[in-house]
Structures are given as structure tokens and as C-alpha cells.
Amino acid sequence: MNARRLALLGATGSIGVQTLDVLRTLKAEGYPLSVTALAAGTRVEPLAAAARELGARAVGVGGPDEARAIRTLLPGDVEVVHGPSGLEQLTRRDDVDLVLNAVVGAAGLRATLAALGAGKLLGLANKESLVVGGELVRALGPDPEAIIPVDSEHAALFQLLQGVERSEVERLWITASGGAFRDLPPAALAQVTAAQALAHPTWQMGPRITVDSATLVNKAFEVIEAYHLFAEDWAKIDVLLHPQSIIHALVELVDGTVLAQLGPHDMRIPIRYALTHPARLGQPPARLPLGGQSLDLAPMPPDRYPAFHTVLEAGTTGGTAPAVANAADEVLVAAFLEERISFPAIAEGLDDVLGRHRVQPADRVEAVEAADGWGRAEARRFVERAR
Ligand code: NAD
Ligand code: MG
């Protein structure tokens, strides 16, 4: 097998650092994978250290200041690029076969489009690419095997659907832990703090996705992601509450059979699979102790997670609505983490901003980016009014 050559975007984040860990174990196992390029936003020291350790040929950073700073930390023959066009450049390089997109937010979209447009394999953690730009990604008509999802539920669906005829699928289910506040009475939610929201019951993740897991906005994003990856019909995708986060997804077939994918809640498992697919390699970071493990599944409660329904409606509406939902959510989550708005105000702000959005077709990246800018500005106004 030829060695795969990787560009890892978002190398300093939660998924990025876990990917570096997987790369170290793959290297120790002698697996043929080399790292051509690494990129991140602002934290140049850890990025430069990883680039030196892995012998990267190129690095990308957020802007010109970071580019100047990292230049002094790297050997002279390592190329330094910056900004959104820098990410695109890294993905298109001839010496890259596989791009792992672990950037957070809509900033990941252009890299996703560039990677697929250049015929690269894409390991996709950046779910926002599909949330805001799903229609653009589909318009590229990528080979269904070219995108290997890293998000645990979608990695599970990807594996479950191998060898299954689409006409035999009755329904796709993804699971949700219910987030940090699943056991609180709704009246207590107005008082919860950022620190409490960041304590996810089962997964260790970046700050935005952890708060999105408490509002279940993350789950609405994941339904949208599943729609663009695997389904043509919104009615065929559903969510189950599953507090143990052991079953990641289920596929119900027309004959009543239900297939489920289970695994430890450790993102290094889907990351490793995205890097080595279709091969499966040993030495997992954890194994599931199945004996004595209880598995609870429950339907989504209708009223507890208002932001889930608002964002899902934006997804089914399509066009620029999901881009506005994502942008507004990013601003509202940041305001909540800075203790400028309450936790329930995240859902209220989404409802307010989306209620005023005039949906346009999302047929160009520029249309998506304009909607993103509008959603951010409107959410900032909501935050000002809410204070
Ligand atoms: P994070 O905030 O921990 O890391 C984000 C990374 O993106 C950092 O390296 C940051 O420097 C980089 N970045 C941000 N803006 C950038 C820009 N403009 N240009 C270049 N780099 C930029 O986030 P995370 O939790 O690792 O999540 C990354 C993605 O993976 C998100 O889309 C998230 O929804 C998805 N995801 C994460 C998990 C998880 O367990 N953390 C699970 C499933 C899916
Ligand atoms: Mg997920």
C-alpha cells in the first residue's frame, strides 16, 4: 500500500490533538502515513512543535501576525501560509492525499470544498461544513466514499451502511447524551453557569461543541450532517436520547432488523478509522466493557430542547437558513461563555435571529458567507438587547 500523505487542519484543537496522538501510535505501529501539512488558528507554539516533530513540509495559521511568529519557530524550508486561502492551498497540494478537517466553525467550509474539488480523501470532523454548505458540497457530487466522517454518530452510520442497499433503509437514528443539564428541572436552566455547561457527562470536547451538546444544537447540526451524507429524506432521520453514549447510531432496515454501532466514547477511534479506512488496525485507546453495561434509549422529549427544534427547522428550510443558525449560535454560545447572556437566551436568540432571516439560495460560497455575516451581526444585536 502506498503511504498516505496527510494535511491536518485544526491541529491544536480537541480533535486535532487527539489526531496527533493517533498519528504517534500509527507511527509506532509502522503504519505508512506521513504528515505533509498542519494548520491551526492562533496557538503557534504547539503548532510549530507538532510540525517539527512530524516533519511537516507546510503550516497554515490564522493571519499574518501568526505567520510571522511561527516563521521564527520552523526550519527555513517549511512553507508558511495564512488565512482562508492558506487552508485551501494546503488541501490542494500535490503531496497531500488525505485532508483531516478539524477546524471549528464555518471557517472549515472552504477547505472542505477545496479538498473535494481537488479529488482528495476527506476525513470530516468539521460538521459545520455540511451544516452551512451541505448544498454546495453535494453540488460537487463527491464520491460517497471520499468523505469519511469523524463525528462519532456519522462514523457509526458510515460503517453501518456499508453493504446495505439504500432502498432497504427504513430509518437512521443518531443518539444524544442529553448534555450537561439533562437532569435539571427546566426552571433551573436560567441560573446555570458556563463552567457547569462545559462539564459534559460523557465526552471531552472543545468549548463550543460542549455548550452545543447542552442545548442539543449540536444534535440538530448532526441531523443536518446526516441528511447531507446519507439520506435524501428528513423523515428518515431521528434522534434518541442515550445517556451512556455507547451506542452512537442505529440503522433500521425495512424488514424490521435494527443494526447498531457501539464503542467507547473516545474520539481517537473514529479519527483512526478515518485515517486508515478501509483498514482497521489494532491497539485501540480503550475497549468497551460490555458485561454489566446498561444501555438506555428514550425518545427526544418534545419541549425540553427548544434550540434543537429551531436549528433543525433551519436545516429543513435549507438555503442560507442553516448558515445563519450556525453563525448566530457561535456568537450566542460565546456570549454565554463570557456570562453576558443566560443559557436559555441561546435558544431565544436563535429563534429571534432566524425568525427575521429572509432565506436566500445557498448556491455560492459567497451567499453562505454573507448569511454568516448577517447572522453574526444580528446575534450580537440580540446579545446587546438581552443584557
Ligand atoms: P476546538 O475549538 O478544540 O479546535 C478548533 C481548531 O480549529 C483549533 O486548532 C483552532 O486553532 C482551529 N481553527 C479555528 N479557526 C480557524 C481558522 N479560521 N483557520 C484555521 N484554523 C482554525 O474544536 P474541536 O472540539 O476540536 O472541534 C473541531 C471540529 O470537530 C468542530 O467542527 C466540531 O463540531 C467537530 N467535532 C468535535 C468533536 C470533539 O470531540 N471535540 C466531536 C465531533 C465533532
Ligand atoms: Mg457527534
PDB file of N, CA and C and ligand atoms in Angstrom, residues 9-18 39-43 47 60-63 83-84 87 101-108 124-129 150-153 203-210 212 218 221-222 225 267 271, ligand 1:
ATOM      1  N   LEU A   9      -5.981  19.916   9.457  1.00  0.00           N
ATOM      2  CA  LEU A   9      -6.405  21.304   9.689  1.00  0.00           C
ATOM      3  C   LEU A   9      -7.108  21.383  11.041  1.00  0.00           C
ATOM      4  N   GLY A  10      -6.691  22.335  11.891  1.00  0.00           N
ATOM      5  CA  GLY A  10      -7.247  22.413  13.251  1.00  0.00           C
ATOM      6  C   GLY A  10      -6.420  21.579  14.219  1.00  0.00           C
ATOM      7  N   ALA A  11      -5.093  21.579  14.005  1.00  0.00           N
ATOM      8  CA  ALA A  11      -4.212  20.635  14.707  1.00  0.00           C
ATOM      9  C   ALA A  11      -4.064  20.918  16.195  1.00  0.00           C
ATOM     10  N   THR A  12      -4.450  22.109  16.660  1.00  0.00           N
ATOM     11  CA  THR A  12      -4.263  22.419  18.084  1.00  0.00           C
ATOM     12  C   THR A  12      -5.547  22.243  18.894  1.00  0.00           C
ATOM     13  N   GLY A  13      -6.647  21.877  18.254  1.00  0.00           N
ATOM     14  CA  GLY A  13      -7.921  21.757  18.968  1.00  0.00           C
ATOM     15  C   GLY A  13      -8.088  20.390  19.608  1.00  0.00           C
ATOM     16  N   SER A  14      -9.285  20.154  20.119  1.00  0.00           N
ATOM     17  CA  SER A  14      -9.572  18.890  20.795  1.00  0.00           C
ATOM     18  C   SER A  14      -9.406  17.714  19.825  1.00  0.00           C
ATOM     19  N   ILE A  15     -10.029  17.780  18.667  1.00  0.00           N
ATOM     20  CA  ILE A  15      -9.875  16.702  17.677  1.00  0.00           C
ATOM     21  C   ILE A  15      -8.443  16.687  17.136  1.00  0.00           C
ATOM     22  N   GLY A  16      -7.868  17.877  16.899  1.00  0.00           N
ATOM     23  CA  GLY A  16      -6.517  17.956  16.342  1.00  0.00           C
ATOM     24  C   GLY A  16      -5.495  17.277  17.243  1.00  0.00           C
ATOM     25  N   VAL A  17      -5.560  17.565  18.538  1.00  0.00           N
ATOM     26  CA  VAL A  17      -4.576  16.996  19.467  1.00  0.00           C
ATOM     27  C   VAL A  17      -4.767  15.480  19.578  1.00  0.00           C
ATOM     28  N   GLN A  18      -6.020  15.043  19.542  1.00  0.00           N
ATOM     29  CA  GLN A  18      -6.266  13.586  19.577  1.00  0.00           C
ATOM     30  C   GLN A  18      -5.777  12.938  18.275  1.00  0.00           C
ATOM     31  N   ALA A  39      -2.318  22.816  10.171  1.00  0.00           N
ATOM     32  CA  ALA A  39      -2.824  24.192  10.264  1.00  0.00           C
ATOM     33  C   ALA A  39      -3.619  24.371  11.531  1.00  0.00           C
ATOM     34  N   ALA A  40      -3.632  25.614  12.022  1.00  0.00           N
ATOM     35  CA  ALA A  40      -4.451  25.978  13.181  1.00  0.00           C
ATOM     36  C   ALA A  40      -4.656  27.485  13.131  1.00  0.00           C
ATOM     37  N   GLY A  41      -5.414  28.003  14.091  1.00  0.00           N
ATOM     38  CA  GLY A  41      -5.733  29.425  14.074  1.00  0.00           C
ATOM     39  C   GLY A  41      -4.653  30.281  14.698  1.00  0.00           C
ATOM     40  N   THR A  42      -4.530  30.233  16.022  1.00  0.00           N
ATOM     41  CA  THR A  42      -3.703  31.222  16.713  1.00  0.00           C
ATOM     42  C   THR A  42      -2.552  30.650  17.538  1.00  0.00           C
ATOM     43  N   ARG A  43      -2.671  29.432  18.026  1.00  0.00           N
ATOM     44  CA  ARG A  43      -1.663  28.962  19.009  1.00  0.00           C
ATOM     45  C   ARG A  43      -0.443  28.419  18.273  1.00  0.00           C
ATOM     46  N   LEU A  47       1.646  24.373  17.576  1.00  0.00           N
ATOM     47  CA  LEU A  47       1.572  24.009  16.154  1.00  0.00           C
ATOM     48  C   LEU A  47       2.973  23.800  15.600  1.00  0.00           C
ATOM     49  N   GLY A  60      -0.145  26.172   8.147  1.00  0.00           N
ATOM     50  CA  GLY A  60      -1.082  27.272   7.916  1.00  0.00           C
ATOM     51  C   GLY A  60      -1.518  27.833   9.258  1.00  0.00           C
ATOM     52  N   VAL A  61      -1.657  29.157   9.318  1.00  0.00           N
ATOM     53  CA  VAL A  61      -2.107  29.820  10.549  1.00  0.00           C
ATOM     54  C   VAL A  61      -3.180  30.851  10.190  1.00  0.00           C
ATOM     55  N   GLY A  62      -3.809  31.430  11.250  1.00  0.00           N
ATOM     56  CA  GLY A  62      -4.983  32.265  11.038  1.00  0.00           C
ATOM     57  C   GLY A  62      -4.716  33.542  10.253  1.00  0.00           C
ATOM     58  N   GLY A  63      -3.616  34.254  10.566  1.00  0.00           N
ATOM     59  CA  GLY A  63      -3.389  35.549   9.918  1.00  0.00           C
ATOM     60  C   GLY A  63      -1.917  35.891   9.805  1.00  0.00           C
ATOM     61  N   GLY A  83      -4.518  32.430   6.648  1.00  0.00           N
ATOM     62  CA  GLY A  83      -5.866  32.837   6.244  1.00  0.00           C
ATOM     63  C   GLY A  83      -6.625  31.727   5.530  1.00  0.00           C
ATOM     64  N   PRO A  84      -7.871  32.028   5.136  1.00  0.00           N
ATOM     65  CA  PRO A  84      -8.701  31.018   4.469  1.00  0.00           C
ATOM     66  C   PRO A  84      -8.070  30.491   3.185  1.00  0.00           C
ATOM     67  N   LEU A  87      -5.510  27.801   3.987  1.00  0.00           N
ATOM     68  CA  LEU A  87      -6.074  26.456   4.233  1.00  0.00           C
ATOM     69  C   LEU A  87      -6.377  25.761   2.904  1.00  0.00           C
ATOM     70  N   ASN A 101     -10.162  17.531   8.254  1.00  0.00           N
ATOM     71  CA  ASN A 101     -10.629  18.887   8.556  1.00  0.00           C
ATOM     72  C   ASN A 101     -11.210  18.913   9.958  1.00  0.00           C
ATOM     73  N   ALA A 102     -10.420  19.417  10.924  1.00  0.00           N
ATOM     74  CA  ALA A 102     -10.852  19.515  12.326  1.00  0.00           C
ATOM     75  C   ALA A 102     -10.841  20.966  12.786  1.00  0.00           C
ATOM     76  N   VAL A 103     -11.059  21.872  11.829  1.00  0.00           N
ATOM     77  CA  VAL A 103     -11.258  23.287  12.178  1.00  0.00           C
ATOM     78  C   VAL A 103     -12.635  23.395  12.817  1.00  0.00           C
ATOM     79  N   VAL A 104     -12.846  24.379  13.682  1.00  0.00           N
ATOM     80  CA  VAL A 104     -14.180  24.583  14.246  1.00  0.00           C
ATOM     81  C   VAL A 104     -14.878  25.716  13.500  1.00  0.00           C
ATOM     82  N   GLY A 105     -16.171  25.549  13.244  1.00  0.00           N
ATOM     83  CA  GLY A 105     -16.986  26.627  12.686  1.00  0.00           C
ATOM     84  C   GLY A 105     -17.013  26.671  11.171  1.00  0.00           C
ATOM     85  N   ALA A 106     -17.719  27.710  10.669  1.00  0.00           N
ATOM     86  CA  ALA A 106     -17.911  27.851   9.222  1.00  0.00           C
ATOM     87  C   ALA A 106     -16.589  28.084   8.495  1.00  0.00           C
ATOM     88  N   ALA A 107     -15.532  28.454   9.220  1.00  0.00           N
ATOM     89  CA  ALA A 107     -14.205  28.633   8.618  1.00  0.00           C
ATOM     90  C   ALA A 107     -13.734  27.362   7.921  1.00  0.00           C
ATOM     91  N   GLY A 108     -14.329  26.214   8.256  1.00  0.00           N
ATOM     92  CA  GLY A 108     -13.910  24.951   7.638  1.00  0.00           C
ATOM     93  C   GLY A 108     -14.482  24.716   6.255  1.00  0.00           C
ATOM     94  N   LEU A 124     -13.761  14.089   7.815  1.00  0.00           N
ATOM     95  CA  LEU A 124     -14.507  15.305   8.154  1.00  0.00           C
ATOM     96  C   LEU A 124     -14.977  15.317   9.602  1.00  0.00           C
ATOM     97  N   ALA A 125     -14.269  16.125  10.420  1.00  0.00           N
ATOM     98  CA  ALA A 125     -14.767  16.418  11.777  1.00  0.00           C
ATOM     99  C   ALA A 125     -15.579  17.703  11.755  1.00  0.00           C
ATOM    100  N   ASN A 126     -15.187  18.632  10.877  1.00  0.00           N
ATOM    101  CA  ASN A 126     -15.843  19.953  10.808  1.00  0.00           C
ATOM    102  C   ASN A 126     -17.271  19.818  10.264  1.00  0.00           C
ATOM    103  N   LYS A 127     -18.206  19.519  11.185  1.00  0.00           N
ATOM    104  CA  LYS A 127     -19.595  19.293  10.754  1.00  0.00           C
ATOM    105  C   LYS A 127     -20.204  20.556  10.189  1.00  0.00           C
ATOM    106  N   GLU A 128     -19.684  21.741  10.612  1.00  0.00           N
ATOM    107  CA  GLU A 128     -20.259  22.997  10.124  1.00  0.00           C
ATOM    108  C   GLU A 128     -20.152  23.116   8.606  1.00  0.00           C
ATOM    109  N   SER A 129     -19.133  22.487   8.004  1.00  0.00           N
ATOM    110  CA  SER A 129     -19.036  22.476   6.529  1.00  0.00           C
ATOM    111  C   SER A 129     -20.333  22.003   5.911  1.00  0.00           C
ATOM    112  N   VAL A 150     -15.816  11.893  10.797  1.00  0.00           N
ATOM    113  CA  VAL A 150     -15.143  11.661  12.076  1.00  0.00           C
ATOM    114  C   VAL A 150     -16.132  11.816  13.237  1.00  0.00           C
ATOM    115  N   ASP A 151     -17.125  12.655  13.072  1.00  0.00           N
ATOM    116  CA  ASP A 151     -18.155  12.806  14.100  1.00  0.00           C
ATOM    117  C   ASP A 151     -18.646  11.396  14.454  1.00  0.00           C
ATOM    118  N   SER A 152     -18.717  11.072  15.744  1.00  0.00           N
ATOM    119  CA  SER A 152     -18.884   9.664  16.135  1.00  0.00           C
ATOM    120  C   SER A 152     -20.163   9.042  15.564  1.00  0.00           C
ATOM    121  N   GLU A 153     -21.255   9.812  15.567  1.00  0.00           N
ATOM    122  CA  GLU A 153     -22.534   9.255  15.088  1.00  0.00           C
ATOM    123  C   GLU A 153     -22.466   8.968  13.589  1.00  0.00           C
ATOM    124  N   TRP A 203     -18.400  13.077  27.095  1.00  0.00           N
ATOM    125  CA  TRP A 203     -17.323  13.346  26.135  1.00  0.00           C
ATOM    126  C   TRP A 203     -16.475  14.548  26.580  1.00  0.00           C
ATOM    127  N   GLN A 204     -15.179  14.534  26.235  1.00  0.00           N
ATOM    128  CA  GLN A 204     -14.273  15.676  26.413  1.00  0.00           C
ATOM    129  C   GLN A 204     -14.112  16.364  25.065  1.00  0.00           C
ATOM    130  N   MET A 205     -14.565  17.616  24.918  1.00  0.00           N
ATOM    131  CA  MET A 205     -14.558  18.245  23.590  1.00  0.00           C
ATOM    132  C   MET A 205     -14.205  19.728  23.712  1.00  0.00           C
ATOM    133  N   GLY A 206     -14.109  20.417  22.555  1.00  0.00           N
ATOM    134  CA  GLY A 206     -13.881  21.859  22.553  1.00  0.00           C
ATOM    135  C   GLY A 206     -15.076  22.585  23.164  1.00  0.00           C
ATOM    136  N   PRO A 207     -14.877  23.884  23.562  1.00  0.00           N
ATOM    137  CA  PRO A 207     -15.926  24.596  24.305  1.00  0.00           C
ATOM    138  C   PRO A 207     -17.229  24.783  23.530  1.00  0.00           C
ATOM    139  N   ARG A 208     -17.137  25.137  22.229  1.00  0.00           N
ATOM    140  CA  ARG A 208     -18.385  25.402  21.519  1.00  0.00           C
ATOM    141  C   ARG A 208     -19.262  24.154  21.441  1.00  0.00           C
ATOM    142  N   ILE A 209     -18.669  23.034  21.027  1.00  0.00           N
ATOM    143  CA  ILE A 209     -19.474  21.827  20.830  1.00  0.00           C
ATOM    144  C   ILE A 209     -19.996  21.307  22.175  1.00  0.00           C
ATOM    145  N   THR A 210     -19.275  21.598  23.267  1.00  0.00           N
ATOM    146  CA  THR A 210     -19.761  21.149  24.573  1.00  0.00           C
ATOM    147  C   THR A 210     -21.032  21.913  24.964  1.00  0.00           C
ATOM    148  N   ASP A 212     -22.997  23.381  22.771  1.00  0.00           N
ATOM    149  CA  ASP A 212     -23.981  22.928  21.775  1.00  0.00           C
ATOM    150  C   ASP A 212     -24.565  21.563  22.143  1.00  0.00           C
ATOM    151  N   ASN A 218     -26.032  20.952  18.833  1.00  0.00           N
ATOM    152  CA  ASN A 218     -25.101  20.019  18.191  1.00  0.00           C
ATOM    153  C   ASN A 218     -25.857  18.864  17.535  1.00  0.00           C
ATOM    154  N   PHE A 221     -27.445  20.009  14.365  1.00  0.00           N
ATOM    155  CA  PHE A 221     -26.394  20.060  13.335  1.00  0.00           C
ATOM    156  C   PHE A 221     -26.120  18.652  12.804  1.00  0.00           C
ATOM    157  N   GLU A 222     -26.108  17.684  13.720  1.00  0.00           N
ATOM    158  CA  GLU A 222     -25.765  16.321  13.296  1.00  0.00           C
ATOM    159  C   GLU A 222     -26.862  15.690  12.448  1.00  0.00           C
ATOM    160  N   GLU A 225     -26.152  17.162   9.168  1.00  0.00           N
ATOM    161  CA  GLU A 225     -24.959  16.481   8.635  1.00  0.00           C
ATOM    162  C   GLU A 225     -25.341  15.098   8.082  1.00  0.00           C
ATOM    163  N   MET A 267     -12.841   9.729  20.912  1.00  0.00           N
ATOM    164  CA  MET A 267     -12.828  10.173  19.513  1.00  0.00           C
ATOM    165  C   MET A 267     -11.634   9.621  18.732  1.00  0.00           C
ATOM    166  N   ILE A 271     -11.349   8.796  14.641  1.00  0.00           N
ATOM    167  CA  ILE A 271     -10.247   9.510  13.968  1.00  0.00           C
ATOM    168  C   ILE A 271      -9.329   8.494  13.289  1.00  0.00           C
TER     169      ILE A 271
HETATM  170  P1  NAD B   1     -11.531  23.219  19.124  1.00  0.00           P
HETATM  171  O1  NAD B   1     -12.103  24.556  19.388  1.00  0.00           O
HETATM  172  O2  NAD B   1     -10.952  22.437  20.249  1.00  0.00           O
HETATM  173  O3  NAD B   1     -10.388  23.329  17.978  1.00  0.00           O
HETATM  174  C1  NAD B   1     -10.582  24.032  16.792  1.00  0.00           C
HETATM  175  C2  NAD B   1      -9.319  24.063  15.941  1.00  0.00           C
HETATM  176  O4  NAD B   1      -9.600  24.863  14.768  1.00  0.00           O
HETATM  177  C3  NAD B   1      -8.107  24.713  16.615  1.00  0.00           C
HETATM  178  O5  NAD B   1      -6.938  24.060  16.190  1.00  0.00           O
HETATM  179  C4  NAD B   1      -8.127  26.132  16.046  1.00  0.00           C
HETATM  180  O6  NAD B   1      -6.845  26.753  16.038  1.00  0.00           O
HETATM  181  C5  NAD B   1      -8.591  25.848  14.631  1.00  0.00           C
HETATM  182  N1  NAD B   1      -9.181  27.000  13.947  1.00  0.00           N
HETATM  183  C6  NAD B   1     -10.250  27.737  14.349  1.00  0.00           C
HETATM  184  N2  NAD B   1     -10.495  28.719  13.451  1.00  0.00           N
HETATM  185  C7  NAD B   1      -9.575  28.580  12.459  1.00  0.00           C
HETATM  186  C8  NAD B   1      -9.304  29.268  11.260  1.00  0.00           C
HETATM  187  N3  NAD B   1     -10.037  30.335  10.884  1.00  0.00           N
HETATM  188  N4  NAD B   1      -8.271  28.842  10.475  1.00  0.00           N
HETATM  189  C9  NAD B   1      -7.527  27.767  10.850  1.00  0.00           C
HETATM  190  N5  NAD B   1      -7.742  27.072  11.974  1.00  0.00           N
HETATM  191  C10 NAD B   1      -8.742  27.473  12.768  1.00  0.00           C
HETATM  192  O7  NAD B   1     -12.690  22.365  18.399  1.00  0.00           O
HETATM  193  P2  NAD B   1     -12.916  20.790  18.388  1.00  0.00           P
HETATM  194  O8  NAD B   1     -13.760  20.387  19.551  1.00  0.00           O
HETATM  195  O9  NAD B   1     -11.620  20.085  18.141  1.00  0.00           O
HETATM  196  O10 NAD B   1     -13.869  20.616  17.122  1.00  0.00           O
HETATM  197  C11 NAD B   1     -13.370  20.695  15.791  1.00  0.00           C
HETATM  198  C12 NAD B   1     -14.490  20.258  14.858  1.00  0.00           C
HETATM  199  O11 NAD B   1     -14.802  18.885  15.106  1.00  0.00           O
HETATM  200  C13 NAD B   1     -15.806  21.016  15.076  1.00  0.00           C
HETATM  201  O12 NAD B   1     -16.449  21.175  13.849  1.00  0.00           O
HETATM  202  C14 NAD B   1     -16.605  20.089  15.967  1.00  0.00           C
HETATM  203  O13 NAD B   1     -18.003  20.265  15.824  1.00  0.00           O
HETATM  204  C15 NAD B   1     -16.178  18.733  15.443  1.00  0.00           C
HETATM  205  N6  NAD B   1     -16.302  17.636  16.393  1.00  0.00           N
HETATM  206  C16 NAD B   1     -15.601  17.664  17.552  1.00  0.00           C
HETATM  207  C17 NAD B   1     -15.715  16.612  18.457  1.00  0.00           C
HETATM  208  C18 NAD B   1     -14.902  16.599  19.715  1.00  0.00           C
HETATM  209  O14 NAD B   1     -14.919  15.593  20.418  1.00  0.00           O
HETATM  210  N7  NAD B   1     -14.159  17.646  20.065  1.00  0.00           N
HETATM  211  C19 NAD B   1     -16.566  15.540  18.187  1.00  0.00           C
HETATM  212  C20 NAD B   1     -17.269  15.552  16.988  1.00  0.00           C
HETATM  213  C21 NAD B   1     -17.133  16.591  16.092  1.00  0.00           C
END
